[in-house]
Amino acid sequence: MKNIFLSILPILSILTIADEYQIKEGYAVSGKISSVKTSSKYASVEKCMSFATKREGIVAFTFDSKKDKCTIYKTIRSIKQDASSTSGMVEESK
């Protein structure tokens, strides 16, 4: 039983993280950049989103699959269409 719980724990944490962001495929964010990562450690939408969630004051992220680049933002200036990007923006509390 313990092994089953430990195996689904990472999945549950990703689902919780995803609830905090509104995901937009095919869009890239522009704004005040907090950090840019290009290592394989951040080379997926899920890994980029996880990185953004762990940092304080981050309101959005963009993962560019063409460049394997994760960019996290402190502010959002605009959102533009970009076929190779997936972005997530913090959903406002209701």
JSON list of N, CA and C in Angstrom, two decimals, residues 8-65:
[
{"chain": "A", "resi": 8, "resn": "ILE", "atom": "N", "xyz": [2.09, 7.29, -6.73]},
{"chain": "A", "resi": 8, "resn": "ILE", "atom": "CA", "xyz": [1.15, 8.28, -7.27]},
{"chain": "A", "resi": 8, "resn": "ILE", "atom": "C", "xyz": [1.36, 9.68, -6.69]},
{"chain": "A", "resi": 9, "resn": "LEU", "atom": "N", "xyz": [2.17, 9.81, -5.68]},
{"chain": "A", "resi": 9, "resn": "LEU", "atom": "CA", "xyz": [2.41, 11.11, -5.06]},
{"chain": "A", "resi": 9, "resn": "LEU", "atom": "C", "xyz": [2.94, 12.15, -6.05]},
{"chain": "A", "resi": 10, "resn": "PRO", "atom": "N", "xyz": [3.94, 11.83, -6.90]},
{"chain": "A", "resi": 10, "resn": "PRO", "atom": "CA", "xyz": [4.40, 12.84, -7.87]},
{"chain": "A", "resi": 10, "resn": "PRO", "atom": "C", "xyz": [3.31, 13.27, -8.84]},
{"chain": "A", "resi": 11, "resn": "ILE", "atom": "N", "xyz": [2.45, 12.36, -9.23]},
{"chain": "A", "resi": 11, "resn": "ILE", "atom": "CA", "xyz": [1.36, 12.69, -10.14]},
{"chain": "A", "resi": 11, "resn": "ILE", "atom": "C", "xyz": [0.39, 13.66, -9.47]},
{"chain": "A", "resi": 12, "resn": "LEU", "atom": "N", "xyz": [0.06, 13.41, -8.23]},
{"chain": "A", "resi": 12, "resn": "LEU", "atom": "CA", "xyz": [-0.84, 14.30, -7.49]},
{"chain": "A", "resi": 12, "resn": "LEU", "atom": "C", "xyz": [-0.25, 15.69, -7.33]},
{"chain": "A", "resi": 13, "resn": "SER", "atom": "N", "xyz": [1.04, 15.78, -7.09]},
{"chain": "A", "resi": 13, "resn": "SER", "atom": "CA", "xyz": [1.66, 17.09, -6.91]},
{"chain": "A", "resi": 13, "resn": "SER", "atom": "C", "xyz": [1.66, 17.88, -8.22]},
{"chain": "A", "resi": 14, "resn": "ILE", "atom": "N", "xyz": [1.85, 17.21, -9.36]},
{"chain": "A", "resi": 14, "resn": "ILE", "atom": "CA", "xyz": [1.80, 17.89, -10.66]},
{"chain": "A", "resi": 14, "resn": "ILE", "atom": "C", "xyz": [0.39, 18.40, -10.92]},
{"chain": "A", "resi": 15, "resn": "LEU", "atom": "N", "xyz": [-0.62, 17.59, -10.60]},
{"chain": "A", "resi": 15, "resn": "LEU", "atom": "CA", "xyz": [-2.00, 18.03, -10.79]},
{"chain": "A", "resi": 15, "resn": "LEU", "atom": "C", "xyz": [-2.32, 19.24, -9.93]},
{"chain": "A", "resi": 16, "resn": "THR", "atom": "N", "xyz": [-1.82, 19.28, -8.73]},
{"chain": "A", "resi": 16, "resn": "THR", "atom": "CA", "xyz": [-2.03, 20.43, -7.84]},
{"chain": "A", "resi": 16, "resn": "THR", "atom": "C", "xyz": [-1.35, 21.66, -8.42]},
{"chain": "A", "resi": 17, "resn": "ILE", "atom": "N", "xyz": [-0.14, 21.52, -8.92]},
{"chain": "A", "resi": 17, "resn": "ILE", "atom": "CA", "xyz": [0.58, 22.63, -9.53]},
{"chain": "A", "resi": 17, "resn": "ILE", "atom": "C", "xyz": [-0.18, 23.14, -10.75]},
{"chain": "A", "resi": 18, "resn": "ALA", "atom": "N", "xyz": [-0.67, 22.21, -11.58]},
{"chain": "A", "resi": 18, "resn": "ALA", "atom": "CA", "xyz": [-1.38, 22.59, -12.80]},
{"chain": "A", "resi": 18, "resn": "ALA", "atom": "C", "xyz": [-2.64, 23.38, -12.50]},
{"chain": "A", "resi": 19, "resn": "ASP", "atom": "N", "xyz": [-3.27, 23.13, -11.35]},
{"chain": "A", "resi": 19, "resn": "ASP", "atom": "CA", "xyz": [-4.48, 23.87, -10.97]},
{"chain": "A", "resi": 19, "resn": "ASP", "atom": "C", "xyz": [-4.19, 25.35, -10.75]},
{"chain": "A", "resi": 20, "resn": "GLU", "atom": "N", "xyz": [-2.97, 25.71, -10.44]},
{"chain": "A", "resi": 20, "resn": "GLU", "atom": "CA", "xyz": [-2.61, 27.09, -10.17]},
{"chain": "A", "resi": 20, "resn": "GLU", "atom": "C", "xyz": [-2.40, 27.91, -11.45]},
{"chain": "A", "resi": 21, "resn": "TYR", "atom": "N", "xyz": [-2.18, 27.25, -12.57]},
{"chain": "A", "resi": 21, "resn": "TYR", "atom": "CA", "xyz": [-1.85, 27.92, -13.82]},
{"chain": "A", "resi": 21, "resn": "TYR", "atom": "C", "xyz": [-2.92, 27.69, -14.88]},
{"chain": "A", "resi": 22, "resn": "GLN", "atom": "N", "xyz": [-3.17, 28.73, -15.66]},
{"chain": "A", "resi": 22, "resn": "GLN", "atom": "CA", "xyz": [-4.00, 28.61, -16.85]},
{"chain": "A", "resi": 22, "resn": "GLN", "atom": "C", "xyz": [-3.03, 28.36, -18.00]},
{"chain": "A", "resi": 23, "resn": "ILE", "atom": "N", "xyz": [-3.09, 27.17, -18.59]},
{"chain": "A", "resi": 23, "resn": "ILE", "atom": "CA", "xyz": [-2.15, 26.77, -19.63]},
{"chain": "A", "resi": 23, "resn": "ILE", "atom": "C", "xyz": [-2.68, 27.17, -21.00]},
{"chain": "A", "resi": 24, "resn": "LYS", "atom": "N", "xyz": [-1.80, 27.76, -21.82]},
{"chain": "A", "resi": 24, "resn": "LYS", "atom": "CA", "xyz": [-2.15, 28.17, -23.18]},
{"chain": "A", "resi": 24, "resn": "LYS", "atom": "C", "xyz": [-1.11, 27.62, -24.14]},
{"chain": "A", "resi": 25, "resn": "GLU", "atom": "N", "xyz": [-1.51, 26.62, -24.91]},
{"chain": "A", "resi": 25, "resn": "GLU", "atom": "CA", "xyz": [-0.61, 26.06, -25.93]},
{"chain": "A", "resi": 25, "resn": "GLU", "atom": "C", "xyz": [-0.61, 26.99, -27.14]},
{"chain": "A", "resi": 26, "resn": "GLY", "atom": "N", "xyz": [0.57, 27.17, -27.73]},
{"chain": "A", "resi": 26, "resn": "GLY", "atom": "CA", "xyz": [0.68, 28.02, -28.91]},
{"chain": "A", "resi": 26, "resn": "GLY", "atom": "C", "xyz": [0.81, 29.50, -28.60]},
{"chain": "A", "resi": 27, "resn": "TYR", "atom": "N", "xyz": [1.15, 29.83, -27.35]},
{"chain": "A", "resi": 27, "resn": "TYR", "atom": "CA", "xyz": [1.31, 31.23, -26.95]},
{"chain": "A", "resi": 27, "resn": "TYR", "atom": "C", "xyz": [2.58, 31.41, -26.13]},
{"chain": "A", "resi": 28, "resn": "ALA", "atom": "N", "xyz": [3.19, 32.59, -26.27]},
{"chain": "A", "resi": 28, "resn": "ALA", "atom": "CA", "xyz": [4.38, 32.95, -25.49]},
{"chain": "A", "resi": 28, "resn": "ALA", "atom": "C", "xyz": [4.11, 34.26, -24.75]},
{"chain": "A", "resi": 29, "resn": "VAL", "atom": "N", "xyz": [4.63, 34.33, -23.55]},
{"chain": "A", "resi": 29, "resn": "VAL", "atom": "CA", "xyz": [4.47, 35.52, -22.69]},
{"chain": "A", "resi": 29, "resn": "VAL", "atom": "C", "xyz": [5.64, 36.46, -22.92]},
{"chain": "A", "resi": 30, "resn": "SER", "atom": "N", "xyz": [5.38, 37.75, -22.84]},
{"chain": "A", "resi": 30, "resn": "SER", "atom": "CA", "xyz": [6.42, 38.78, -22.77]},
{"chain": "A", "resi": 30, "resn": "SER", "atom": "C", "xyz": [6.21, 39.52, -21.46]},
{"chain": "A", "resi": 31, "resn": "GLY", "atom": "N", "xyz": [7.31, 39.88, -20.82]},
{"chain": "A", "resi": 31, "resn": "GLY", "atom": "CA", "xyz": [7.21, 40.59, -19.55]},
{"chain": "A", "resi": 31, "resn": "GLY", "atom": "C", "xyz": [8.55, 40.69, -18.88]},
{"chain": "A", "resi": 32, "resn": "LYS", "atom": "N", "xyz": [8.54, 41.01, -17.59]},
{"chain": "A", "resi": 32, "resn": "LYS", "atom": "CA", "xyz": [9.78, 41.11, -16.82]},
{"chain": "A", "resi": 32, "resn": "LYS", "atom": "C", "xyz": [10.25, 39.70, -16.47]},
{"chain": "A", "resi": 33, "resn": "ILE", "atom": "N", "xyz": [11.41, 39.34, -17.01]},
{"chain": "A", "resi": 33, "resn": "ILE", "atom": "CA", "xyz": [11.95, 37.99, -16.85]},
{"chain": "A", "resi": 33, "resn": "ILE", "atom": "C", "xyz": [12.63, 37.85, -15.49]},
{"chain": "A", "resi": 34, "resn": "SER", "atom": "N", "xyz": [12.31, 36.76, -14.82]},
{"chain": "A", "resi": 34, "resn": "SER", "atom": "CA", "xyz": [12.97, 36.42, -13.57]},
{"chain": "A", "resi": 34, "resn": "SER", "atom": "C", "xyz": [14.16, 35.50, -13.83]},
{"chain": "A", "resi": 35, "resn": "SER", "atom": "N", "xyz": [13.96, 34.52, -14.73]},
{"chain": "A", "resi": 35, "resn": "SER", "atom": "CA", "xyz": [15.01, 33.54, -14.99]},
{"chain": "A", "resi": 35, "resn": "SER", "atom": "C", "xyz": [14.75, 32.83, -16.31]},
{"chain": "A", "resi": 36, "resn": "VAL", "atom": "N", "xyz": [15.84, 32.40, -16.97]},
{"chain": "A", "resi": 36, "resn": "VAL", "atom": "CA", "xyz": [15.77, 31.61, -18.19]},
{"chain": "A", "resi": 36, "resn": "VAL", "atom": "C", "xyz": [16.63, 30.38, -17.99]},
{"chain": "A", "resi": 37, "resn": "LYS", "atom": "N", "xyz": [16.07, 29.20, -18.27]},
{"chain": "A", "resi": 37, "resn": "LYS", "atom": "CA", "xyz": [16.79, 27.94, -18.11]},
{"chain": "A", "resi": 37, "resn": "LYS", "atom": "C", "xyz": [16.78, 27.18, -19.43]},
{"chain": "A", "resi": 38, "resn": "THR", "atom": "N", "xyz": [17.95, 26.63, -19.80]},
{"chain": "A", "resi": 38, "resn": "THR", "atom": "CA", "xyz": [18.05, 25.86, -21.04]},
{"chain": "A", "resi": 38, "resn": "THR", "atom": "C", "xyz": [18.58, 24.45, -20.83]},
{"chain": "A", "resi": 39, "resn": "SER", "atom": "N", "xyz": [18.82, 24.07, -19.58]},
{"chain": "A", "resi": 39, "resn": "SER", "atom": "CA", "xyz": [19.33, 22.72, -19.31]},
{"chain": "A", "resi": 39, "resn": "SER", "atom": "C", "xyz": [18.20, 21.71, -19.42]},
{"chain": "A", "resi": 40, "resn": "SER", "atom": "N", "xyz": [18.57, 20.44, -19.59]},
{"chain": "A", "resi": 40, "resn": "SER", "atom": "CA", "xyz": [17.58, 19.38, -19.73]},
{"chain": "A", "resi": 40, "resn": "SER", "atom": "C", "xyz": [16.72, 19.22, -18.48]},
{"chain": "A", "resi": 41, "resn": "LYS", "atom": "N", "xyz": [17.20, 19.73, -17.36]},
{"chain": "A", "resi": 41, "resn": "LYS", "atom": "CA", "xyz": [16.44, 19.67, -16.11]},
{"chain": "A", "resi": 41, "resn": "LYS", "atom": "C", "xyz": [15.10, 20.41, -16.22]},
{"chain": "A", "resi": 42, "resn": "TYR", "atom": "N", "xyz": [15.00, 21.37, -17.14]},
{"chain": "A", "resi": 42, "resn": "TYR", "atom": "CA", "xyz": [13.80, 22.19, -17.31]},
{"chain": "A", "resi": 42, "resn": "TYR", "atom": "C", "xyz": [13.17, 22.01, -18.69]},
{"chain": "A", "resi": 43, "resn": "ALA", "atom": "N", "xyz": [13.52, 20.95, -19.41]},
{"chain": "A", "resi": 43, "resn": "ALA", "atom": "CA", "xyz": [13.18, 20.79, -20.82]},
{"chain": "A", "resi": 43, "resn": "ALA", "atom": "C", "xyz": [11.84, 20.10, -21.07]},
{"chain": "A", "resi": 44, "resn": "SER", "atom": "N", "xyz": [10.80, 20.54, -20.40]},
{"chain": "A", "resi": 44, "resn": "SER", "atom": "CA", "xyz": [9.43, 20.12, -20.70]},
{"chain": "A", "resi": 44, "resn": "SER", "atom": "C", "xyz": [8.48, 21.13, -20.06]},
{"chain": "A", "resi": 45, "resn": "VAL", "atom": "N", "xyz": [7.25, 21.13, -20.51]},
{"chain": "A", "resi": 45, "resn": "VAL", "atom": "CA", "xyz": [6.27, 22.05, -19.94]},
{"chain": "A", "resi": 45, "resn": "VAL", "atom": "C", "xyz": [6.10, 21.77, -18.45]},
{"chain": "A", "resi": 46, "resn": "GLU", "atom": "N", "xyz": [6.01, 20.49, -18.10]},
{"chain": "A", "resi": 46, "resn": "GLU", "atom": "CA", "xyz": [5.80, 20.10, -16.70]},
{"chain": "A", "resi": 46, "resn": "GLU", "atom": "C", "xyz": [6.96, 20.54, -15.81]},
{"chain": "A", "resi": 47, "resn": "LYS", "atom": "N", "xyz": [8.19, 20.34, -16.29]},
{"chain": "A", "resi": 47, "resn": "LYS", "atom": "CA", "xyz": [9.37, 20.72, -15.51]},
{"chain": "A", "resi": 47, "resn": "LYS", "atom": "C", "xyz": [9.48, 22.24, -15.37]},
{"chain": "A", "resi": 48, "resn": "CYS", "atom": "N", "xyz": [9.15, 22.94, -16.44]},
{"chain": "A", "resi": 48, "resn": "CYS", "atom": "CA", "xyz": [9.18, 24.40, -16.42]},
{"chain": "A", "resi": 48, "resn": "CYS", "atom": "C", "xyz": [8.12, 24.93, -15.45]},
{"chain": "A", "resi": 49, "resn": "MET", "atom": "N", "xyz": [6.93, 24.35, -15.50]},
{"chain": "A", "resi": 49, "resn": "MET", "atom": "CA", "xyz": [5.86, 24.76, -14.59]},
{"chain": "A", "resi": 49, "resn": "MET", "atom": "C", "xyz": [6.23, 24.48, -13.14]},
{"chain": "A", "resi": 50, "resn": "SER", "atom": "N", "xyz": [6.86, 23.35, -12.90]},
{"chain": "A", "resi": 50, "resn": "SER", "atom": "CA", "xyz": [7.29, 23.00, -11.55]},
{"chain": "A", "resi": 50, "resn": "SER", "atom": "C", "xyz": [8.32, 24.01, -11.04]},
{"chain": "A", "resi": 51, "resn": "PHE", "atom": "N", "xyz": [9.26, 24.38, -11.89]},
{"chain": "A", "resi": 51, "resn": "PHE", "atom": "CA", "xyz": [10.27, 25.38, -11.54]},
{"chain": "A", "resi": 51, "resn": "PHE", "atom": "C", "xyz": [9.60, 26.72, -11.21]},
{"chain": "A", "resi": 52, "resn": "ALA", "atom": "N", "xyz": [8.65, 27.13, -12.03]},
{"chain": "A", "resi": 52, "resn": "ALA", "atom": "CA", "xyz": [7.95, 28.40, -11.81]},
{"chain": "A", "resi": 52, "resn": "ALA", "atom": "C", "xyz": [7.19, 28.39, -10.49]},
{"chain": "A", "resi": 53, "resn": "THR", "atom": "N", "xyz": [6.59, 27.27, -10.16]},
{"chain": "A", "resi": 53, "resn": "THR", "atom": "CA", "xyz": [5.80, 27.16, -8.94]},
{"chain": "A", "resi": 53, "resn": "THR", "atom": "C", "xyz": [6.66, 27.27, -7.69]},
{"chain": "A", "resi": 54, "resn": "LYS", "atom": "N", "xyz": [7.89, 26.80, -7.78]},
{"chain": "A", "resi": 54, "resn": "LYS", "atom": "CA", "xyz": [8.78, 26.81, -6.62]},
{"chain": "A", "resi": 54, "resn": "LYS", "atom": "C", "xyz": [9.38, 28.18, -6.35]},
{"chain": "A", "resi": 55, "resn": "ARG", "atom": "N", "xyz": [9.29, 29.09, -7.30]},
{"chain": "A", "resi": 55, "resn": "ARG", "atom": "CA", "xyz": [9.86, 30.42, -7.13]},
{"chain": "A", "resi": 55, "resn": "ARG", "atom": "C", "xyz": [8.78, 31.40, -6.68]},
{"chain": "A", "resi": 56, "resn": "GLU", "atom": "N", "xyz": [9.14, 32.26, -5.77]},
{"chain": "A", "resi": 56, "resn": "GLU", "atom": "CA", "xyz": [8.20, 33.23, -5.22]},
{"chain": "A", "resi": 56, "resn": "GLU", "atom": "C", "xyz": [8.05, 34.43, -6.17]},
{"chain": "A", "resi": 57, "resn": "GLY", "atom": "N", "xyz": [6.84, 34.93, -6.30]},
{"chain": "A", "resi": 57, "resn": "GLY", "atom": "CA", "xyz": [6.59, 36.13, -7.09]},
{"chain": "A", "resi": 57, "resn": "GLY", "atom": "C", "xyz": [6.48, 35.90, -8.59]},
{"chain": "A", "resi": 58, "resn": "ILE", "atom": "N", "xyz": [6.41, 34.65, -9.02]},
{"chain": "A", "resi": 58, "resn": "ILE", "atom": "CA", "xyz": [6.32, 34.34, -10.45]},
{"chain": "A", "resi": 58, "resn": "ILE", "atom": "C", "xyz": [4.85, 34.31, -10.85]},
{"chain": "A", "resi": 59, "resn": "VAL", "atom": "N", "xyz": [4.52, 35.01, -11.95]},
{"chain": "A", "resi": 59, "resn": "VAL", "atom": "CA", "xyz": [3.13, 35.07, -12.41]},
{"chain": "A", "resi": 59, "resn": "VAL", "atom": "C", "xyz": [2.90, 34.31, -13.70]},
{"chain": "A", "resi": 60, "resn": "ALA", "atom": "N", "xyz": [4.00, 33.90, -14.39]},
{"chain": "A", "resi": 60, "resn": "ALA", "atom": "CA", "xyz": [3.83, 33.18, -15.65]},
{"chain": "A", "resi": 60, "resn": "ALA", "atom": "C", "xyz": [5.13, 32.47, -16.03]},
{"chain": "A", "resi": 61, "resn": "PHE", "atom": "N", "xyz": [4.98, 31.51, -16.94]},
{"chain": "A", "resi": 61, "resn": "PHE", "atom": "CA", "xyz": [6.14, 30.85, -17.53]},
{"chain": "A", "resi": 61, "resn": "PHE", "atom": "C", "xyz": [5.84, 30.57, -19.00]},
{"chain": "A", "resi": 62, "resn": "THR", "atom": "N", "xyz": [6.90, 30.43, -19.79]},
{"chain": "A", "resi": 62, "resn": "THR", "atom": "CA", "xyz": [6.78, 29.99, -21.18]},
{"chain": "A", "resi": 62, "resn": "THR", "atom": "C", "xyz": [7.84, 28.93, -21.42]},
{"chain": "A", "resi": 63, "resn": "PHE", "atom": "N", "xyz": [7.41, 27.80, -22.00]},
{"chain": "A", "resi": 63, "resn": "PHE", "atom": "CA", "xyz": [8.35, 26.77, -22.41]},
{"chain": "A", "resi": 63, "resn": "PHE", "atom": "C", "xyz": [8.36, 26.75, -23.93]},
{"chain": "A", "resi": 64, "resn": "ASP", "atom": "N", "xyz": [9.52, 27.01, -24.53]},
{"chain": "A", "resi": 64, "resn": "ASP", "atom": "CA", "xyz": [9.70, 26.98, -25.98]},
{"chain": "A", "resi": 64, "resn": "ASP", "atom": "C", "xyz": [10.28, 25.62, -26.36]},
{"chain": "A", "resi": 65, "resn": "SER", "atom": "N", "xyz": [9.47, 24.76, -26.97]},
{"chain": "A", "resi": 65, "resn": "SER", "atom": "CA", "xyz": [9.91, 23.39, -27.29]},
{"chain": "A", "resi": 65, "resn": "SER", "atom": "C", "xyz": [10.92, 23.36, -28.42]}
]
